[in-house]
XYZ file of C-alpha atoms in Angstrom:
236
model
C -0.032 -0.069 0.044
C 1.389 3.336 -1.062
C 2.099 5.784 1.772
C 2.872 9.449 1.523
C 5.651 11.196 3.731
C 6.655 14.735 3.869
C 10.386 15.099 3.868
C 12.252 18.352 5.426
C 13.355 21.108 3.153
C 14.725 24.810 3.072
C 13.189 27.476 5.161
C 11.110 29.855 3.197
C 8.511 32.270 4.602
C 5.425 33.832 3.560
C 2.979 35.977 5.603
C 0.327 36.793 2.927
C -2.657 34.533 1.342
C -2.394 34.554 -2.436
C -4.308 32.882 -5.411
C -2.924 29.832 -6.461
C -3.402 27.356 -9.616
C -7.276 27.056 -10.249
C -7.962 30.298 -8.087
C -7.907 28.543 -5.189
C -6.879 30.553 -2.160
C -3.859 29.112 -0.181
C -2.327 30.940 2.940
C 0.769 30.171 4.977
C -1.265 30.477 8.280
C -5.029 30.409 9.021
C -7.088 32.627 6.621
C -8.724 30.651 4.233
C -11.382 31.097 1.573
C -13.237 29.044 -0.895
C -12.227 29.009 -4.484
C -12.404 32.026 -6.238
C -12.724 33.977 -3.024
C -9.663 35.926 -1.654
C -9.057 37.079 1.791
C -9.823 40.713 2.899
C -6.882 40.825 5.132
C -3.249 39.237 5.283
C -2.452 37.052 8.158
C 0.426 37.597 10.762
C 0.809 34.081 11.701
C 3.403 32.171 9.562
C 3.657 28.384 9.890
C 6.177 25.572 9.452
C 6.627 22.039 10.277
C 10.148 21.554 11.148
C 11.671 23.833 8.289
C 8.899 23.410 5.953
C 6.096 26.127 5.481
C 2.569 24.901 5.985
C -0.521 26.041 3.975
C -3.923 25.569 4.962
C -6.089 24.995 1.582
C -9.475 23.873 0.591
C -9.202 20.226 0.205
C -10.040 18.400 -3.199
C -10.519 15.042 -4.432
C -7.269 14.438 -5.366
C -6.026 14.789 -1.816
C -8.452 11.778 -0.659
C -5.697 9.036 -0.363
C -3.407 11.134 1.695
C -6.245 12.699 3.727
C -7.430 9.133 4.569
C -4.189 8.187 5.657
C -3.637 11.283 7.982
C -6.814 10.906 9.573
C -6.320 7.420 10.283
C -2.985 7.868 11.574
C -4.032 10.542 13.733
C -7.043 8.345 15.231
C -5.665 4.808 15.387
C -1.959 5.389 15.438
C 1.041 5.493 13.303
C 3.575 2.558 13.372
C 6.679 3.764 15.175
C 5.497 7.066 16.255
C 4.054 7.969 19.746
C 0.765 9.987 19.376
C -1.454 11.683 22.186
C -4.387 11.842 19.919
C -4.949 7.916 18.994
C -8.288 6.159 20.006
C -7.220 2.650 19.273
C -7.717 1.762 22.629
C -11.494 2.745 22.336
C -12.464 1.746 18.851
C -11.325 -0.955 16.467
C -10.888 -0.577 12.731
C -10.418 2.414 10.483
C -11.545 6.107 11.338
C -12.469 6.628 7.760
C -11.816 4.702 4.379
C -10.613 6.325 1.209
C -13.972 5.523 -0.349
C -15.884 7.553 2.383
C -13.226 10.271 2.087
C -13.583 10.806 -1.723
C -17.506 10.916 -1.163
C -17.086 13.626 1.282
C -14.918 15.700 -0.686
C -17.139 15.162 -3.989
C -20.109 16.242 -2.028
C -18.543 19.542 -0.394
C -20.480 22.693 -0.819
C -18.630 25.727 0.678
C -22.046 27.248 1.472
C -22.821 24.633 3.819
C -19.715 22.140 4.339
C -15.885 22.246 3.609
C -13.075 20.272 4.345
C -9.457 22.029 4.690
C -6.062 20.403 4.624
C -2.818 21.305 5.895
C -0.037 20.997 3.137
C 3.595 20.714 4.025
C 5.657 22.277 1.432
C 8.781 20.224 0.374
C 12.165 20.598 -1.381
C 12.975 20.879 -5.146
C 9.529 22.070 -5.797
C 8.215 18.566 -5.060
C 4.254 18.037 -4.479
C 3.298 19.216 -1.079
C 2.140 16.534 1.333
C -1.121 16.665 3.573
C -0.270 16.687 7.120
C -3.523 17.625 8.629
C -7.576 17.992 8.134
C -10.410 19.797 9.628
C -14.102 19.652 8.162
C -16.436 22.674 8.948
C -20.272 22.091 8.457
C -22.957 25.034 9.069
C -25.819 23.630 11.144
C -29.406 24.554 11.466
C -28.891 26.914 14.273
C -26.317 28.761 12.490
C -23.562 27.413 14.616
C -20.399 25.782 12.630
C -19.576 22.055 13.753
C -15.919 20.996 13.417
C -14.942 17.584 12.884
C -12.436 15.202 11.105
C -9.700 16.912 12.784
C -6.450 15.368 12.399
C -2.542 16.017 12.185
C 0.030 13.532 10.979
C 1.670 12.294 14.428
C 4.860 13.172 12.808
C 4.137 16.797 12.863
C 1.926 17.045 16.067
C 2.957 19.561 18.457
C 3.939 22.354 15.998
C 1.000 24.423 16.059
C -0.607 22.842 12.871
C -3.773 21.852 14.934
C -4.129 25.154 16.064
C -3.917 26.973 12.637
C -6.524 24.146 11.199
C -9.008 24.959 13.851
C -8.565 28.947 13.513
C -8.821 28.505 9.765
C -12.042 26.887 10.186
C -13.293 29.050 12.734
C -12.496 32.193 10.463
C -14.120 30.524 7.594
C -17.227 29.843 9.357
C -17.579 33.400 11.132
C -16.521 35.054 7.932
C -18.600 33.198 5.170
C -21.410 31.801 7.306
C -21.774 34.370 9.810
C -21.521 31.957 12.617
C -21.435 32.767 16.132
C -20.626 29.646 17.733
C -18.168 26.634 17.049
C -19.135 23.113 18.253
C -16.957 20.174 18.500
C -17.717 16.671 20.105
C -15.138 14.729 21.922
C -15.034 11.390 23.494
C -15.446 11.619 26.963
C -12.722 9.193 27.710
C -10.246 11.624 26.131
C -9.259 13.442 29.184
C -5.743 14.319 27.921
C -7.121 16.234 25.156
C -9.624 18.474 26.892
C -6.917 21.071 28.287
C -5.780 21.631 24.646
C -9.466 22.673 23.551
C -10.063 24.605 26.854
C -6.929 26.594 25.747
C -8.634 26.931 22.136
C -11.456 28.506 23.966
C -13.917 25.436 23.895
C -16.045 24.703 27.150
C -18.122 21.557 27.960
C -21.988 22.499 27.848
C -23.000 19.347 29.833
C -24.816 17.584 27.031
C -23.808 14.151 26.359
C -24.065 12.605 22.859
C -23.960 8.806 22.553
C -21.724 6.994 19.990
C -24.377 6.867 17.055
C -25.678 3.358 17.334
C -26.598 3.087 13.626
C -22.817 3.487 13.007
C -21.275 0.566 14.947
C -19.567 -1.769 12.898
C -19.398 0.846 9.689
C -15.779 0.538 8.154
C -15.584 4.279 7.957
C -15.907 4.891 11.541
C -14.548 2.166 13.569
C -16.426 -0.389 16.173
C -16.358 0.811 19.966
C -14.833 -1.617 22.242
C -16.251 0.138 25.156
C -19.391 2.061 25.306
C -18.688 5.596 24.295
C -20.165 8.959 24.849
C -19.143 12.397 23.231
C -19.015 15.671 25.404
C -20.443 18.574 23.504
C -18.300 21.777 23.447
C -18.826 24.938 22.314
C -17.178 28.258 21.713
C -18.105 31.803 20.782
C -16.620 32.872 17.499
């Protein structure tokens, strides 16, 4: 099975969003926009993984294989790499299949749901590789729900996750006028709560059970123990 790894390259630096190929906005930080829509302001946050710059972009179908790999690494573990975000002790199977990811990307509508990818630039003009993801979805109450949040274990604790969430929040606030962000975190993931609190998210007290209809679904995994989600919200 083919895997994709990001190699380290020379230092470069950029602070501004720019229009890339196909009029898709790309940024060396957290301000993002849908295809053909430029950000109204530059960002003051540069982002690197090791010595390579990171761009946050709207994901497309061509990224399906890499996105699937990174999501599964983040949620189920990556061989030879210790990660603090894994759930393999709670669920078996993969977090998402490539088929499900492809469908998710094909069905995107920037007016209601969009997936962002963190791309790591590589040396010698090699194709950037995917090192993170997040999905934003507009809910009926006007809030924005964020999910499918992942960072390649080799690139964790480098600020990529923070920029992914900030990018999704900025998009929801600027394009959907959302006033609140919503996330759901497995209640057993105690190590992660401190990180989300530092990002401004707070428990609402609402508990949501793991969807019964999805147990055994190859695209989400099978619970090994009874699972509940805590709802977390943040004012945007």
